[in-house]
């Protein structure tokens, strides 16, 4: 959550500065700086959630693939017992 808050502060500052420089208006700069980062911050939060799920799915598939690969190699090995 701290990452999201610091991102929002940075984004607010950048949005205000860009809007102010483009329009010369503090009111327009402030309005853009309030609306645009708020929407992007929410979007960023969900973006992070999706990426975490994708990474978890990828890790799950990797570990399943490794265990299946290990099992198939074990089945291919011949076991002999000393008599």
PDB file of N, CA, C and O in Angstrom:
ATOM      1  N   UNK A   1       0.823  -1.189   0.000  1.00  0.00           N
ATOM      2  CA  UNK A   1       0.000   0.000   0.000  1.00  0.00           C
ATOM      3  C   UNK A   1       0.877   1.266   0.000  1.00  0.00           C
ATOM      4  O   UNK A   1       0.506   2.248  -0.611  1.00  0.00           O
ATOM      5  N   UNK A   2       2.025   1.218   0.679  1.00  0.00           N
ATOM      6  CA  UNK A   2       2.917   2.376   0.697  1.00  0.00           C
ATOM      7  C   UNK A   2       3.392   2.713  -0.716  1.00  0.00           C
ATOM      8  O   UNK A   2       3.485   3.870  -1.080  1.00  0.00           O
ATOM      9  N   UNK A   3       3.671   1.667  -1.487  1.00  0.00           N
ATOM     10  CA  UNK A   3       4.129   1.864  -2.865  1.00  0.00           C
ATOM     11  C   UNK A   3       3.055   2.607  -3.664  1.00  0.00           C
ATOM     12  O   UNK A   3       3.364   3.520  -4.428  1.00  0.00           O
ATOM     13  N   UNK A   4       1.803   2.224  -3.480  1.00  0.00           N
ATOM     14  CA  UNK A   4       0.697   2.856  -4.192  1.00  0.00           C
ATOM     15  C   UNK A   4       0.552   4.325  -3.797  1.00  0.00           C
ATOM     16  O   UNK A   4       0.337   5.193  -4.644  1.00  0.00           O
ATOM     17  N   UNK A   5       0.696   4.627  -2.505  1.00  0.00           N
ATOM     18  CA  UNK A   5       0.559   6.007  -2.024  1.00  0.00           C
ATOM     19  C   UNK A   5       1.690   6.885  -2.554  1.00  0.00           C
ATOM     20  O   UNK A   5       1.451   7.997  -3.039  1.00  0.00           O
ATOM     21  N   UNK A   6       2.921   6.392  -2.484  1.00  0.00           N
ATOM     22  CA  UNK A   6       4.039   7.199  -2.991  1.00  0.00           C
ATOM     23  C   UNK A   6       3.929   7.396  -4.502  1.00  0.00           C
ATOM     24  O   UNK A   6       4.264   8.453  -5.024  1.00  0.00           O
ATOM     25  N   UNK A   7       3.431   6.373  -5.188  1.00  0.00           N
ATOM     26  CA  UNK A   7       3.198   6.499  -6.631  1.00  0.00           C
ATOM     27  C   UNK A   7       2.158   7.591  -6.902  1.00  0.00           C
ATOM     28  O   UNK A   7       2.320   8.396  -7.817  1.00  0.00           O
ATOM     29  N   UNK A   8       1.102   7.630  -6.098  1.00  0.00           N
ATOM     30  CA  UNK A   8       0.050   8.633  -6.269  1.00  0.00           C
ATOM     31  C   UNK A   8       0.590  10.044  -6.063  1.00  0.00           C
ATOM     32  O   UNK A   8       0.264  10.961  -6.829  1.00  0.00           O
ATOM     33  N   UNK A   9       1.418  10.241  -5.054  1.00  0.00           N
ATOM     34  CA  UNK A   9       2.000  11.560  -4.789  1.00  0.00           C
ATOM     35  C   UNK A   9       2.879  11.989  -5.964  1.00  0.00           C
ATOM     36  O   UNK A   9       2.798  13.131  -6.447  1.00  0.00           O
ATOM     37  N   UNK A  10       3.713  11.092  -6.423  1.00  0.00           N
ATOM     38  CA  UNK A  10       4.579  11.403  -7.551  1.00  0.00           C
ATOM     39  C   UNK A  10       3.746  11.719  -8.797  1.00  0.00           C
ATOM     40  O   UNK A  10       3.999  12.689  -9.508  1.00  0.00           O
ATOM     41  N   UNK A  11       2.737  10.911  -9.026  1.00  0.00           N
ATOM     42  CA  UNK A  11       1.894  11.092 -10.200  1.00  0.00           C
ATOM     43  C   UNK A  11       1.137  12.421 -10.131  1.00  0.00           C
ATOM     44  O   UNK A  11       0.995  13.118 -11.133  1.00  0.00           O
ATOM     45  N   UNK A  12       0.630  12.777  -8.964  1.00  0.00           N
ATOM     46  CA  UNK A  12      -0.050  14.057  -8.768  1.00  0.00           C
ATOM     47  C   UNK A  12       0.874  15.209  -9.146  1.00  0.00           C
ATOM     48  O   UNK A  12       0.487  16.125  -9.872  1.00  0.00           O
ATOM     49  N   UNK A  13       2.098  15.148  -8.664  1.00  0.00           N
ATOM     50  CA  UNK A  13       3.074  16.210  -8.931  1.00  0.00           C
ATOM     51  C   UNK A  13       3.370  16.326 -10.418  1.00  0.00           C
ATOM     52  O   UNK A  13       3.378  17.426 -10.987  1.00  0.00           O
ATOM     53  N   UNK A  14       3.591  15.203 -11.068  1.00  0.00           N
ATOM     54  CA  UNK A  14       3.892  15.207 -12.499  1.00  0.00           C
ATOM     55  C   UNK A  14       2.681  15.701 -13.291  1.00  0.00           C
ATOM     56  O   UNK A  14       2.812  16.547 -14.190  1.00  0.00           O
ATOM     57  N   UNK A  15       1.490  15.200 -12.962  1.00  0.00           N
ATOM     58  CA  UNK A  15       0.278  15.600 -13.689  1.00  0.00           C
ATOM     59  C   UNK A  15       0.023  17.094 -13.545  1.00  0.00           C
ATOM     60  O   UNK A  15      -0.302  17.778 -14.527  1.00  0.00           O
ATOM     61  N   UNK A  16       0.170  17.623 -12.332  1.00  0.00           N
ATOM     62  CA  UNK A  16      -0.037  19.056 -12.125  1.00  0.00           C
ATOM     63  C   UNK A  16       0.964  19.866 -12.932  1.00  0.00           C
ATOM     64  O   UNK A  16       0.599  20.828 -13.614  1.00  0.00           O
ATOM     65  N   UNK A  17       2.213  19.489 -12.863  1.00  0.00           N
ATOM     66  CA  UNK A  17       3.269  20.236 -13.557  1.00  0.00           C
ATOM     67  C   UNK A  17       3.040  20.245 -15.062  1.00  0.00           C
ATOM     68  O   UNK A  17       3.111  21.304 -15.699  1.00  0.00           O
ATOM     69  N   UNK A  18       2.745  19.092 -15.631  1.00  0.00           N
ATOM     70  CA  UNK A  18       2.525  19.008 -17.082  1.00  0.00           C
ATOM     71  C   UNK A  18       1.291  19.815 -17.476  1.00  0.00           C
ATOM     72  O   UNK A  18       1.330  20.610 -18.428  1.00  0.00           O
ATOM     73  N   UNK A  19       0.188  19.640 -16.760  1.00  0.00           N
ATOM     74  CA  UNK A  19      -1.043  20.368 -17.098  1.00  0.00           C
ATOM     75  C   UNK A  19      -0.853  21.879 -16.936  1.00  0.00           C
ATOM     76  O   UNK A  19      -1.323  22.661 -17.769  1.00  0.00           O
ATOM     77  N   UNK A  20      -0.158  22.278 -15.899  1.00  0.00           N
ATOM     78  CA  UNK A  20       0.091  23.705 -15.681  1.00  0.00           C
ATOM     79  C   UNK A  20       0.972  24.287 -16.784  1.00  0.00           C
ATOM     80  O   UNK A  20       0.699  25.361 -17.323  1.00  0.00           O
ATOM     81  N   UNK A  21       2.021  23.565 -17.140  1.00  0.00           N
ATOM     82  CA  UNK A  21       2.907  24.048 -18.201  1.00  0.00           C
ATOM     83  C   UNK A  21       2.194  24.127 -19.551  1.00  0.00           C
ATOM     84  O   UNK A  21       2.464  25.014 -20.358  1.00  0.00           O
ATOM     85  N   UNK A  22       1.275  23.210 -19.813  1.00  0.00           N
ATOM     86  CA  UNK A  22       0.543  23.209 -21.082  1.00  0.00           C
ATOM     87  C   UNK A  22      -0.535  24.284 -21.138  1.00  0.00           C
ATOM     88  O   UNK A  22      -0.804  24.850 -22.202  1.00  0.00           O
ATOM     89  N   UNK A  23      -1.185  24.549 -19.997  1.00  0.00           N
ATOM     90  CA  UNK A  23      -2.326  25.474 -20.002  1.00  0.00           C
ATOM     91  C   UNK A  23      -2.017  26.824 -19.372  1.00  0.00           C
ATOM     92  O   UNK A  23      -2.701  27.804 -19.655  1.00  0.00           O
ATOM     93  N   UNK A  24      -1.059  26.869 -18.454  1.00  0.00           N
ATOM     94  CA  UNK A  24      -0.778  28.096 -17.727  1.00  0.00           C
ATOM     95  C   UNK A  24      -1.811  28.383 -16.647  1.00  0.00           C
ATOM     96  O   UNK A  24      -1.802  29.441 -16.033  1.00  0.00           O
ATOM     97  N   UNK A  25      -2.694  27.432 -16.414  1.00  0.00           N
ATOM     98  CA  UNK A  25      -3.770  27.620 -15.446  1.00  0.00           C
ATOM     99  C   UNK A  25      -3.572  26.715 -14.239  1.00  0.00           C
ATOM    100  O   UNK A  25      -3.471  25.486 -14.378  1.00  0.00           O
ATOM    101  N   UNK A  26      -3.555  27.332 -13.062  1.00  0.00           N
ATOM    102  CA  UNK A  26      -3.432  26.556 -11.823  1.00  0.00           C
ATOM    103  C   UNK A  26      -4.697  25.727 -11.606  1.00  0.00           C
ATOM    104  O   UNK A  26      -4.632  24.585 -11.150  1.00  0.00           O
ATOM    105  N   UNK A  27      -5.861  26.290 -11.965  1.00  0.00           N
ATOM    106  CA  UNK A  27      -7.137  25.583 -11.777  1.00  0.00           C
ATOM    107  C   UNK A  27      -7.185  24.333 -12.656  1.00  0.00           C
ATOM    108  O   UNK A  27      -7.503  23.233 -12.184  1.00  0.00           O
ATOM    109  N   UNK A  28      -6.869  24.480 -13.933  1.00  0.00           N
ATOM    110  CA  UNK A  28      -6.866  23.328 -14.845  1.00  0.00           C
ATOM    111  C   UNK A  28      -5.794  22.334 -14.419  1.00  0.00           C
ATOM    112  O   UNK A  28      -6.030  21.118 -14.383  1.00  0.00           O
ATOM    113  N   UNK A  29      -4.623  22.834 -14.086  1.00  0.00           N
ATOM    114  CA  UNK A  29      -3.546  21.952 -13.614  1.00  0.00           C
ATOM    115  C   UNK A  29      -3.967  21.179 -12.380  1.00  0.00           C
ATOM    116  O   UNK A  29      -3.724  19.969 -12.290  1.00  0.00           O
ATOM    117  N   UNK A  30      -4.612  21.855 -11.450  1.00  0.00           N
ATOM    118  CA  UNK A  30      -5.089  21.177 -10.233  1.00  0.00           C
ATOM    119  C   UNK A  30      -6.170  20.157 -10.518  1.00  0.00           C
ATOM    120  O   UNK A  30      -6.167  19.064  -9.951  1.00  0.00           O
ATOM    121  N   UNK A  31      -7.100  20.503 -11.411  1.00  0.00           N
ATOM    122  CA  UNK A  31      -8.184  19.565 -11.749  1.00  0.00           C
ATOM    123  C   UNK A  31      -7.625  18.319 -12.426  1.00  0.00           C
ATOM    124  O   UNK A  31      -7.991  17.185 -12.068  1.00  0.00           O
ATOM    125  N   UNK A  32      -6.753  18.529 -13.395  1.00  0.00           N
ATOM    126  CA  UNK A  32      -6.139  17.387 -14.081  1.00  0.00           C
ATOM    127  C   UNK A  32      -5.326  16.558 -13.085  1.00  0.00           C
ATOM    128  O   UNK A  32      -5.379  15.325 -13.098  1.00  0.00           O
ATOM    129  N   UNK A  33      -4.603  17.235 -12.219  1.00  0.00           N
ATOM    130  CA  UNK A  33      -3.746  16.550 -11.256  1.00  0.00           C
ATOM    131  C   UNK A  33      -4.555  15.753 -10.244  1.00  0.00           C
ATOM    132  O   UNK A  33      -4.061  14.762  -9.701  1.00  0.00           O
ATOM    133  N   UNK A  34      -5.784  16.141  -9.977  1.00  0.00           N
ATOM    134  CA  UNK A  34      -6.620  15.378  -9.045  1.00  0.00           C
ATOM    135  C   UNK A  34      -7.298  14.184  -9.716  1.00  0.00           C
ATOM    136  O   UNK A  34      -7.351  13.094  -9.153  1.00  0.00           O
ATOM    137  N   UNK A  35      -7.811  14.397 -10.909  1.00  0.00           N
ATOM    138  CA  UNK A  35      -8.594  13.355 -11.579  1.00  0.00           C
ATOM    139  C   UNK A  35      -7.704  12.280 -12.195  1.00  0.00           C
ATOM    140  O   UNK A  35      -7.895  11.080 -11.949  1.00  0.00           O
ATOM    141  N   UNK A  36      -6.758  12.672 -13.003  1.00  0.00           N
ATOM    142  CA  UNK A  36      -5.948  11.706 -13.755  1.00  0.00           C
ATOM    143  C   UNK A  36      -5.142  10.775 -12.846  1.00  0.00           C
ATOM    144  O   UNK A  36      -5.210   9.554 -13.011  1.00  0.00           O
ATOM    145  N   UNK A  37      -4.401  11.263 -11.857  1.00  0.00           N
ATOM    146  CA  UNK A  37      -3.667  10.336 -10.991  1.00  0.00           C
ATOM    147  C   UNK A  37      -4.581   9.457 -10.139  1.00  0.00           C
ATOM    148  O   UNK A  37      -4.242   8.308  -9.855  1.00  0.00           O
ATOM    149  N   UNK A  38      -5.727   9.977  -9.747  1.00  0.00           N
ATOM    150  CA  UNK A  38      -6.653   9.152  -8.950  1.00  0.00           C
ATOM    151  C   UNK A  38      -7.093   7.935  -9.759  1.00  0.00           C
ATOM    152  O   UNK A  38      -7.090   6.803  -9.264  1.00  0.00           O
ATOM    153  N   UNK A  39      -7.447   8.161 -10.999  1.00  0.00           N
ATOM    154  CA  UNK A  39      -7.865   7.055 -11.865  1.00  0.00           C
ATOM    155  C   UNK A  39      -6.690   6.126 -12.144  1.00  0.00           C
ATOM    156  O   UNK A  39      -6.816   4.897 -12.075  1.00  0.00           O
ATOM    157  N   UNK A  40      -5.533   6.690 -12.432  1.00  0.00           N
ATOM    158  CA  UNK A  40      -4.350   5.865 -12.707  1.00  0.00           C
ATOM    159  C   UNK A  40      -3.878   5.091 -11.479  1.00  0.00           C
ATOM    160  O   UNK A  40      -3.344   3.989 -11.610  1.00  0.00           O
ATOM    161  N   UNK A  41      -4.043   5.645 -10.296  1.00  0.00           N
ATOM    162  CA  UNK A  41      -3.643   4.945  -9.079  1.00  0.00           C
ATOM    163  C   UNK A  41      -4.502   3.701  -8.866  1.00  0.00           C
ATOM    164  O   UNK A  41      -3.990   2.622  -8.539  1.00  0.00           O
ATOM    165  N   UNK A  42      -5.788   3.835  -9.094  1.00  0.00           N
ATOM    166  CA  UNK A  42      -6.680   2.677  -8.984  1.00  0.00           C
ATOM    167  C   UNK A  42      -6.314   1.649 -10.057  1.00  0.00           C
ATOM    168  O   UNK A  42      -6.229   0.445  -9.777  1.00  0.00           O
ATOM    169  N   UNK A  43      -6.084   2.126 -11.271  1.00  0.00           N
ATOM    170  CA  UNK A  43      -5.694   1.223 -12.356  1.00  0.00           C
ATOM    171  C   UNK A  43      -4.378   0.521 -12.035  1.00  0.00           C
ATOM    172  O   UNK A  43      -4.222  -0.683 -12.284  1.00  0.00           O
ATOM    173  N   UNK A  44      -3.427   1.253 -11.455  1.00  0.00           N
ATOM    174  CA  UNK A  44      -2.134   0.683 -11.081  1.00  0.00           C
ATOM    175  C   UNK A  44      -2.309  -0.427 -10.039  1.00  0.00           C
ATOM    176  O   UNK A  44      -1.671  -1.476 -10.131  1.00  0.00           O
ATOM    177  N   UNK A  45      -3.188  -0.213  -9.068  1.00  0.00           N
ATOM    178  CA  UNK A  45      -3.436  -1.214  -8.027  1.00  0.00           C
ATOM    179  C   UNK A  45      -3.918  -2.523  -8.657  1.00  0.00           C
ATOM    180  O   UNK A  45      -3.407  -3.598  -8.347  1.00  0.00           O
ATOM    181  N   UNK A  46      -4.893  -2.422  -9.556  1.00  0.00           N
ATOM    182  CA  UNK A  46      -5.404  -3.630 -10.208  1.00  0.00           C
ATOM    183  C   UNK A  46      -4.378  -4.232 -11.161  1.00  0.00           C
ATOM    184  O   UNK A  46      -4.298  -5.453 -11.304  1.00  0.00           O
ATOM    185  N   UNK A  47      -3.581  -3.391 -11.784  1.00  0.00           N
ATOM    186  CA  UNK A  47      -2.502  -3.866 -12.653  1.00  0.00           C
ATOM    187  C   UNK A  47      -1.527  -4.725 -11.852  1.00  0.00           C
ATOM    188  O   UNK A  47      -1.109  -5.799 -12.289  1.00  0.00           O
ATOM    189  N   UNK A  48      -1.159  -4.263 -10.659  1.00  0.00           N
ATOM    190  CA  UNK A  48      -0.256  -5.025  -9.788  1.00  0.00           C
ATOM    191  C   UNK A  48      -0.890  -6.353  -9.374  1.00  0.00           C
ATOM    192  O   UNK A  48      -0.209  -7.381  -9.330  1.00  0.00           O
ATOM    193  N   UNK A  49      -2.190  -6.348  -9.070  1.00  0.00           N
ATOM    194  CA  UNK A  49      -2.877  -7.581  -8.681  1.00  0.00           C
ATOM    195  C   UNK A  49      -2.836  -8.598  -9.818  1.00  0.00           C
ATOM    196  O   UNK A  49      -2.576  -9.783  -9.587  1.00  0.00           O
ATOM    197  N   UNK A  50      -3.104  -8.138 -11.034  1.00  0.00           N
ATOM    198  CA  UNK A  50      -3.081  -9.039 -12.196  1.00  0.00           C
ATOM    199  C   UNK A  50      -1.685  -9.611 -12.386  1.00  0.00           C
ATOM    200  O   UNK A  50      -1.518 -10.815 -12.600  1.00  0.00           O
ATOM    201  N   UNK A  51      -0.661  -8.766 -12.294  1.00  0.00           N
ATOM    202  CA  UNK A  51       0.712  -9.244 -12.476  1.00  0.00           C
ATOM    203  C   UNK A  51       1.093 -10.264 -11.411  1.00  0.00           C
ATOM    204  O   UNK A  51       1.769 -11.255 -11.702  1.00  0.00           O
ATOM    205  N   UNK A  52       0.680 -10.027 -10.163  1.00  0.00           N
ATOM    206  CA  UNK A  52       0.987 -10.988  -9.103  1.00  0.00           C
ATOM    207  C   UNK A  52       0.324 -12.330  -9.375  1.00  0.00           C
ATOM    208  O   UNK A  52       0.921 -13.383  -9.166  1.00  0.00           O
ATOM    209  N   UNK A  53      -0.918 -12.304  -9.866  1.00  0.00           N
ATOM    210  CA  UNK A  53      -1.607 -13.556 -10.196  1.00  0.00           C
ATOM    211  C   UNK A  53      -0.914 -14.270 -11.350  1.00  0.00           C
ATOM    212  O   UNK A  53      -0.754 -15.489 -11.332  1.00  0.00           O
ATOM    213  N   UNK A  54      -0.501 -13.498 -12.364  1.00  0.00           N
ATOM    214  CA  UNK A  54       0.204 -14.103 -13.492  1.00  0.00           C
ATOM    215  C   UNK A  54       1.537 -14.712 -13.058  1.00  0.00           C
ATOM    216  O   UNK A  54       1.897 -15.808 -13.499  1.00  0.00           O
ATOM    217  N   UNK A  55       2.261 -14.013 -12.198  1.00  0.00           N
ATOM    218  CA  UNK A  55       3.535 -14.542 -11.702  1.00  0.00           C
ATOM    219  C   UNK A  55       3.318 -15.789 -10.867  1.00  0.00           C
ATOM    220  O   UNK A  55       4.071 -16.759 -10.978  1.00  0.00           O
ATOM    221  N   UNK A  56       2.269 -15.788 -10.036  1.00  0.00           N
ATOM    222  CA  UNK A  56       1.979 -16.962  -9.219  1.00  0.00           C
ATOM    223  C   UNK A  56       1.593 -18.143 -10.114  1.00  0.00           C
ATOM    224  O   UNK A  56       2.013 -19.279  -9.869  1.00  0.00           O
ATOM    225  N   UNK A  57       0.808 -17.878 -11.142  1.00  0.00           N
ATOM    226  CA  UNK A  57       0.416 -18.945 -12.066  1.00  0.00           C
ATOM    227  C   UNK A  57       1.642 -19.495 -12.786  1.00  0.00           C
ATOM    228  O   UNK A  57       1.798 -20.701 -12.937  1.00  0.00           O
ATOM    229  N   UNK A  58       2.533 -18.593 -13.203  1.00  0.00           N
ATOM    230  CA  UNK A  58       3.747 -19.013 -13.892  1.00  0.00           C
ATOM    231  C   UNK A  58       4.616 -19.870 -12.976  1.00  0.00           C
ATOM    232  O   UNK A  58       5.149 -20.887 -13.384  1.00  0.00           O
ATOM    233  N   UNK A  59       4.770 -19.448 -11.716  1.00  0.00           N
ATOM    234  CA  UNK A  59       5.552 -20.225 -10.754  1.00  0.00           C
ATOM    235  C   UNK A  59       4.904 -21.582 -10.506  1.00  0.00           C
ATOM    236  O   UNK A  59       5.590 -22.591 -10.404  1.00  0.00           O
ATOM    237  N   UNK A  60       3.581 -21.619 -10.434  1.00  0.00           N
ATOM    238  CA  UNK A  60       2.861 -22.877 -10.228  1.00  0.00           C
ATOM    239  C   UNK A  60       3.067 -23.825 -11.383  1.00  0.00           C
ATOM    240  O   UNK A  60       3.287 -25.016 -11.200  1.00  0.00           O
ATOM    241  N   UNK A  61       3.012 -23.302 -12.600  1.00  0.00           N
ATOM    242  CA  UNK A  61       3.232 -24.142 -13.775  1.00  0.00           C
ATOM    243  C   UNK A  61       4.669 -24.621 -13.841  1.00  0.00           C
ATOM    244  O   UNK A  61       4.936 -25.756 -14.204  1.00  0.00           O
ATOM    245  N   UNK A  62       5.606 -23.756 -13.470  1.00  0.00           N
ATOM    246  CA  UNK A  62       7.019 -24.135 -13.495  1.00  0.00           C
ATOM    247  C   UNK A  62       7.294 -25.245 -12.499  1.00  0.00           C
ATOM    248  O   UNK A  62       7.979 -26.207 -12.805  1.00  0.00           O
ATOM    249  N   UNK A  63       6.750 -25.133 -11.298  1.00  0.00           N
ATOM    250  CA  UNK A  63       7.016 -26.160 -10.290  1.00  0.00           C
ATOM    251  C   UNK A  63       6.312 -27.463 -10.645  1.00  0.00           C
ATOM    252  O   UNK A  63       6.838 -28.535 -10.420  1.00  0.00           O
ATOM    253  N   UNK A  64       5.118 -27.396 -11.259  1.00  0.00           N
ATOM    254  CA  UNK A  64       4.438 -28.616 -11.694  1.00  0.00           C
ATOM    255  C   UNK A  64       5.214 -29.285 -12.818  1.00  0.00           C
ATOM    256  O   UNK A  64       5.389 -30.474 -12.836  1.00  0.00           O
ATOM    257  N   UNK A  65       5.701 -28.473 -13.744  1.00  0.00           N
ATOM    258  CA  UNK A  65       6.470 -29.013 -14.856  1.00  0.00           C
ATOM    259  C   UNK A  65       7.740 -29.678 -14.384  1.00  0.00           C
ATOM    260  O   UNK A  65       8.129 -30.720 -14.867  1.00  0.00           O
ATOM    261  N   UNK A  66       8.372 -29.093 -13.370  1.00  0.00           N
ATOM    262  CA  UNK A  66       9.605 -29.658 -12.852  1.00  0.00           C
ATOM    263  C   UNK A  66       9.320 -30.980 -12.141  1.00  0.00           C
ATOM    264  O   UNK A  66      10.019 -31.948 -12.340  1.00  0.00           O
ATOM    265  N   UNK A  67       8.248 -31.043 -11.349  1.00  0.00           N
ATOM    266  CA  UNK A  67       7.979 -32.283 -10.620  1.00  0.00           C
ATOM    267  C   UNK A  67       7.546 -33.386 -11.580  1.00  0.00           C
ATOM    268  O   UNK A  67       7.901 -34.536 -11.402  1.00  0.00           O
ATOM    269  N   UNK A  68       6.788 -33.048 -12.624  1.00  0.00           N
ATOM    270  CA  UNK A  68       6.396 -34.052 -13.613  1.00  0.00           C
ATOM    271  C   UNK A  68       7.630 -34.540 -14.347  1.00  0.00           C
ATOM    272  O   UNK A  68       7.807 -35.730 -14.565  1.00  0.00           O
ATOM    273  N   UNK A  69       8.506 -33.630 -14.719  1.00  0.00           N
ATOM    274  CA  UNK A  69       9.741 -34.006 -15.407  1.00  0.00           C
ATOM    275  C   UNK A  69      10.600 -34.900 -14.544  1.00  0.00           C
ATOM    276  O   UNK A  69      11.180 -35.870 -15.012  1.00  0.00           O
ATOM    277  N   UNK A  70      10.676 -34.613 -13.256  1.00  0.00           N
ATOM    278  CA  UNK A  70      11.476 -35.426 -12.351  1.00  0.00           C
ATOM    279  C   UNK A  70      10.864 -36.804 -12.207  1.00  0.00           C
ATOM    280  O   UNK A  70      11.559 -37.806 -12.185  1.00  0.00           O
ATOM    281  N   UNK A  71       9.540 -36.878 -12.136  1.00  0.00           N
ATOM    282  CA  UNK A  71       8.873 -38.165 -11.991  1.00  0.00           C
ATOM    283  C   UNK A  71       9.095 -39.022 -13.233  1.00  0.00           C
ATOM    284  O   UNK A  71       9.354 -40.213 -13.133  1.00  0.00           O
ATOM    285  N   UNK A  72       8.993 -38.435 -14.400  1.00  0.00           N
ATOM    286  CA  UNK A  72       9.169 -39.224 -15.621  1.00  0.00           C
ATOM    287  C   UNK A  72      10.608 -39.721 -15.739  1.00  0.00           C
ATOM    288  O   UNK A  72      10.841 -40.830 -16.201  1.00  0.00           O
ATOM    289  N   UNK A  73      11.580 -38.935 -15.302  1.00  0.00           N
ATOM    290  CA  UNK A  73      12.962 -39.398 -15.333  1.00  0.00           C
ATOM    291  C   UNK A  73      13.166 -40.549 -14.343  1.00  0.00           C
ATOM    292  O   UNK A  73      13.885 -41.493 -14.620  1.00  0.00           O
ATOM    293  N   UNK A  74      12.516 -40.483 -13.197  1.00  0.00           N
ATOM    294  CA  UNK A  74      12.649 -41.545 -12.203  1.00  0.00           C
ATOM    295  C   UNK A  74      12.055 -42.842 -12.730  1.00  0.00           C
ATOM    296  O   UNK A  74      12.577 -43.928 -12.475  1.00  0.00           O
ATOM    297  N   UNK A  75      10.948 -42.737 -13.477  1.00  0.00           N
ATOM    298  CA  UNK A  75      10.319 -43.931 -14.034  1.00  0.00           C
ATOM    299  C   UNK A  75      11.207 -44.574 -15.088  1.00  0.00           C
ATOM    300  O   UNK A  75      11.163 -45.780 -15.292  1.00  0.00           O
ATOM    301  N   UNK A  76      12.013 -43.785 -15.777  1.00  0.00           N
ATOM    302  CA  UNK A  76      12.878 -44.302 -16.831  1.00  0.00           C
ATOM    303  C   UNK A  76      14.102 -45.017 -16.279  1.00  0.00           C
ATOM    304  O   UNK A  76      14.759 -45.756 -16.992  1.00  0.00           O
ATOM    305  N   UNK A  77      14.414 -44.794 -15.023  1.00  0.00           N
ATOM    306  CA  UNK A  77      15.610 -45.413 -14.455  1.00  0.00           C
ATOM    307  C   UNK A  77      15.299 -46.859 -14.056  1.00  0.00           C
ATOM    308  O   UNK A  77      14.249 -47.160 -13.526  1.00  0.00           O
ATOM    309  N   UNK A  78      16.244 -47.703 -14.307  1.00  0.00           N
ATOM    310  CA  UNK A  78      16.088 -49.115 -13.960  1.00  0.00           C
ATOM    311  C   UNK A  78      16.604 -49.329 -12.551  1.00  0.00           C
ATOM    312  O   UNK A  78      17.656 -48.824 -12.171  1.00  0.00           O
ATOM    313  N   UNK A  79      15.806 -50.034 -11.774  1.00  0.00           N
ATOM    314  CA  UNK A  79      16.209 -50.307 -10.394  1.00  0.00           C
ATOM    315  C   UNK A  79      16.657 -51.768 -10.326  1.00  0.00           C
ATOM    316  O   UNK A  79      15.961 -52.675 -10.741  1.00  0.00           O
ATOM    317  N   UNK A  80      17.860 -51.979  -9.800  1.00  0.00           N
ATOM    318  CA  UNK A  80      18.365 -53.353  -9.656  1.00  0.00           C
ATOM    319  C   UNK A  80      18.662 -53.598  -8.188  1.00  0.00           C
ATOM    320  O   UNK A  80      19.054 -52.681  -7.451  1.00  0.00           O
ATOM    321  N   UNK A  81      18.453 -54.795  -7.768  1.00  0.00           N
ATOM    322  CA  UNK A  81      18.722 -55.159  -6.381  1.00  0.00           C
ATOM    323  C   UNK A  81      19.864 -56.169  -6.351  1.00  0.00           C
ATOM    324  O   UNK A  81      19.951 -57.067  -7.188  1.00  0.00           O
ATOM    325  N   UNK A  82      20.718 -56.013  -5.394  1.00  0.00           N
ATOM    326  CA  UNK A  82      21.832 -56.962  -5.242  1.00  0.00           C
ATOM    327  C   UNK A  82      21.286 -58.242  -4.661  1.00  0.00           C
ATOM    328  O   UNK A  82      20.482 -58.245  -3.753  1.00  0.00           O
ATOM    329  N   UNK A  83      21.731 -59.381  -5.195  1.00  0.00           N
ATOM    330  CA  UNK A  83      21.223 -60.643  -4.672  1.00  0.00           C
ATOM    331  C   UNK A  83      22.267 -61.384  -3.886  1.00  0.00           C
ATOM    332  O   UNK A  83      23.408 -61.206  -3.885  1.00  0.00           O
TER     333      UNK A  83
END
